[in-house]
GROMACS .gro file of C-alpha atoms in nm:
model
  168
    1UNK     CA    1  -0.370   1.021   1.533
    2UNK     CA    2  -0.162   1.192   1.272
    3UNK     CA    3  -0.127   1.105   0.891
    4UNK     CA    4   0.188   1.235   0.716
    5UNK     CA    5   0.412   1.179   0.416
    6UNK     CA    6   0.702   0.960   0.525
    7UNK     CA    7   1.067   1.111   0.487
    8UNK     CA    8   1.384   0.931   0.466
    9UNK     CA    9   1.421   0.975   0.864
   10UNK     CA   10   1.102   0.735   0.874
   11UNK     CA   11   1.253   0.452   0.673
   12UNK     CA   12   1.360   0.255   0.975
   13UNK     CA   13   1.027   0.265   1.158
   14UNK     CA   14   0.873   0.177   0.795
   15UNK     CA   15   1.090  -0.122   0.729
   16UNK     CA   16   0.986  -0.265   1.075
   17UNK     CA   17   0.632  -0.231   1.015
   18UNK     CA   18   0.649  -0.383   0.668
   19UNK     CA   19   0.835  -0.680   0.801
   20UNK     CA   20   0.522  -0.702   1.075
   21UNK     CA   21   0.300  -0.688   0.787
   22UNK     CA   22   0.480  -0.950   0.596
   23UNK     CA   23   0.469  -1.186   0.916
   24UNK     CA   24   0.123  -1.105   0.992
   25UNK     CA   25  -0.058  -1.112   0.651
   26UNK     CA   26   0.174  -1.341   0.435
   27UNK     CA   27  -0.124  -1.387   0.205
   28UNK     CA   28  -0.181  -1.010   0.155
   29UNK     CA   29   0.158  -0.919   0.012
   30UNK     CA   30   0.350  -1.024  -0.298
   31UNK     CA   31   0.682  -0.990  -0.106
   32UNK     CA   32   0.722  -1.288   0.148
   33UNK     CA   33   0.909  -1.218   0.510
   34UNK     CA   34   1.188  -1.458   0.388
   35UNK     CA   35   1.247  -1.269   0.063
   36UNK     CA   36   1.232  -0.931   0.258
   37UNK     CA   37   1.482  -1.019   0.522
   38UNK     CA   38   1.744  -1.132   0.268
   39UNK     CA   39   1.750  -0.801   0.084
   40UNK     CA   40   2.072  -0.581   0.137
   41UNK     CA   41   2.047  -0.263   0.282
   42UNK     CA   42   1.675  -0.272   0.296
   43UNK     CA   43   1.651   0.062   0.492
   44UNK     CA   44   1.857   0.248   0.248
   45UNK     CA   45   1.630   0.109  -0.029
   46UNK     CA   46   1.331   0.231   0.171
   47UNK     CA   47   1.484   0.585   0.199
   48UNK     CA   48   1.535   0.581  -0.163
   49UNK     CA   49   1.189   0.473  -0.237
   50UNK     CA   50   1.051   0.769  -0.011
   51UNK     CA   51   1.233   1.025  -0.228
   52UNK     CA   52   1.156   0.902  -0.583
   53UNK     CA   53   0.947   1.103  -0.805
   54UNK     CA   54   0.581   0.994  -0.784
   55UNK     CA   55   0.613   0.776  -0.500
   56UNK     CA   56   0.429   0.856  -0.195
   57UNK     CA   57   0.422   0.666   0.112
   58UNK     CA   58   0.203   0.787   0.398
   59UNK     CA   59   0.242   0.704   0.746
   60UNK     CA   60  -0.024   0.698   1.028
   61UNK     CA   61   0.120   0.792   1.383
   62UNK     CA   62  -0.029   0.735   1.707
   63UNK     CA   63   0.183   0.967   1.913
   64UNK     CA   64   0.540   0.868   1.767
   65UNK     CA   65   0.442   0.508   1.689
   66UNK     CA   66   0.399   0.439   1.323
   67UNK     CA   67   0.081   0.228   1.332
   68UNK     CA   68  -0.012   0.233   0.942
   69UNK     CA   69   0.110   0.264   0.593
   70UNK     CA   70   0.019   0.319   0.245
   71UNK     CA   71   0.183   0.367  -0.090
   72UNK     CA   72   0.068   0.582  -0.379
   73UNK     CA   73   0.311   0.526  -0.681
   74UNK     CA   74   0.218   0.716  -1.000
   75UNK     CA   75   0.322   0.526  -1.320
   76UNK     CA   76   0.635   0.673  -1.505
   77UNK     CA   77   0.608   0.555  -1.849
   78UNK     CA   78   0.493   0.830  -2.074
   79UNK     CA   79   0.162   0.620  -2.195
   80UNK     CA   80   0.035   0.539  -1.846
   81UNK     CA   81   0.118   0.850  -1.646
   82UNK     CA   82  -0.243   0.907  -1.598
   83UNK     CA   83  -0.250   0.615  -1.367
   84UNK     CA   84  -0.153   0.551  -1.011
   85UNK     CA   85  -0.128   0.226  -0.799
   86UNK     CA   86  -0.205   0.223  -0.428
   87UNK     CA   87  -0.020  -0.078  -0.246
   88UNK     CA   88   0.143  -0.164   0.055
   89UNK     CA   89  -0.154  -0.096   0.272
   90UNK     CA   90  -0.114  -0.224   0.639
   91UNK     CA   91  -0.247  -0.131   0.984
   92UNK     CA   92  -0.104  -0.301   1.256
   93UNK     CA   93  -0.349  -0.536   1.445
   94UNK     CA   94  -0.380  -0.354   1.768
   95UNK     CA   95  -0.510  -0.047   1.582
   96UNK     CA   96  -0.741  -0.184   1.328
   97UNK     CA   97  -1.114  -0.085   1.332
   98UNK     CA   98  -1.043   0.248   1.422
   99UNK     CA   99  -1.062   0.435   1.089
  100UNK     CA  100  -0.669   0.435   1.033
  101UNK     CA  101  -0.693   0.232   0.699
  102UNK     CA  102  -0.970   0.492   0.565
  103UNK     CA  103  -0.760   0.790   0.684
  104UNK     CA  104  -0.460   0.656   0.516
  105UNK     CA  105  -0.655   0.564   0.187
  106UNK     CA  106  -0.810   0.906   0.203
  107UNK     CA  107  -0.468   1.062   0.216
  108UNK     CA  108  -0.348   0.865  -0.088
  109UNK     CA  109  -0.660   0.958  -0.292
  110UNK     CA  110  -0.627   1.319  -0.201
  111UNK     CA  111  -0.265   1.334  -0.284
  112UNK     CA  112  -0.364   1.180  -0.625
  113UNK     CA  113  -0.622   1.434  -0.687
  114UNK     CA  114  -0.360   1.720  -0.670
  115UNK     CA  115  -0.156   1.557  -0.972
  116UNK     CA  116  -0.330   1.706  -1.279
  117UNK     CA  117  -0.222   1.398  -1.485
  118UNK     CA  118  -0.336   1.113  -1.257
  119UNK     CA  119  -0.706   1.002  -1.369
  120UNK     CA  120  -0.751   0.702  -1.193
  121UNK     CA  121  -0.614   0.475  -0.929
  122UNK     CA  122  -0.563   0.102  -0.935
  123UNK     CA  123  -0.540  -0.136  -0.612
  124UNK     CA  124  -0.530  -0.522  -0.589
  125UNK     CA  125  -0.694  -0.669  -0.282
  126UNK     CA  126  -0.677  -1.032  -0.193
  127UNK     CA  127  -1.061  -1.148  -0.263
  128UNK     CA  128  -1.119  -1.296   0.064
  129UNK     CA  129  -1.040  -0.989   0.240
  130UNK     CA  130  -1.385  -0.848   0.310
  131UNK     CA  131  -1.283  -0.577   0.535
  132UNK     CA  132  -1.023  -0.419   0.293
  133UNK     CA  133  -1.281  -0.475  -0.006
  134UNK     CA  134  -1.541  -0.301   0.189
  135UNK     CA  135  -1.349   0.002   0.266
  136UNK     CA  136  -1.221   0.032  -0.079
  137UNK     CA  137  -1.595   0.014  -0.218
  138UNK     CA  138  -1.713   0.283   0.033
  139UNK     CA  139  -1.437   0.515  -0.098
  140UNK     CA  140  -1.561   0.460  -0.454
  141UNK     CA  141  -1.337   0.179  -0.598
  142UNK     CA  142  -1.507  -0.072  -0.850
  143UNK     CA  143  -1.399  -0.423  -0.916
  144UNK     CA  144  -1.270  -0.435  -1.277
  145UNK     CA  145  -1.088  -0.785  -1.284
  146UNK     CA  146  -1.058  -1.112  -1.095
  147UNK     CA  147  -0.739  -1.318  -1.097
  148UNK     CA  148  -0.755  -1.672  -0.992
  149UNK     CA  149  -0.443  -1.811  -0.816
  150UNK     CA  150  -0.278  -1.474  -0.809
  151UNK     CA  151  -0.019  -1.605  -0.560
  152UNK     CA  152   0.063  -1.892  -0.343
  153UNK     CA  153   0.171  -1.901   0.027
  154UNK     CA  154   0.266  -2.245   0.184
  155UNK     CA  155   0.090  -2.423  -0.141
  156UNK     CA  156  -0.244  -2.240  -0.061
  157UNK     CA  157  -0.342  -2.024  -0.369
  158UNK     CA  158  -0.500  -1.674  -0.313
  159UNK     CA  159  -0.730  -1.496  -0.549
  160UNK     CA  160  -0.696  -1.132  -0.628
  161UNK     CA  161  -0.939  -0.874  -0.714
  162UNK     CA  162  -0.854  -0.552  -0.903
  163UNK     CA  163  -1.025  -0.240  -0.849
  164UNK     CA  164  -1.029   0.083  -0.989
  165UNK     CA  165  -1.125   0.449  -0.879
  166UNK     CA  166  -1.179   0.718  -1.150
  167UNK     CA  167  -1.086   1.048  -1.065
  168UNK     CA  168  -1.171   1.235  -1.378
   0.00000   0.00000   0.00000
């Protein structure tokens, strides 16, 4: 397995994996599959995101296959540039449980540590996703908030836990 920062040339592979994530775990992502497939030029949009300052999307590769992704996004407004957020974390089901998620998270955390301004990383996770919460806790994240009915999928409400990792 290799972890690398994704580039414009990886946009199409990323988009395919993103659509898989939205289908596999609709309750885990704010964007729905239906909304995603309606986007105009989604691969171009992904490619632009990959070149945006403060936006770092990492991919886990098994040979040449993209099997997992995570994005670290530094806040851009002056008063909150000390914060970064991790989102869009996903590992394809056939590769879960093999340390891919941990490797991706460590890559994102280590990248944040190289940016002097970043003092903390925030992440939100579905409150019932025990595997993800356990991973984030092992990496040092702590819960700082709980949001009831954060979003609904097919009429079912899901709660979010908000977690933070202080770097400084």
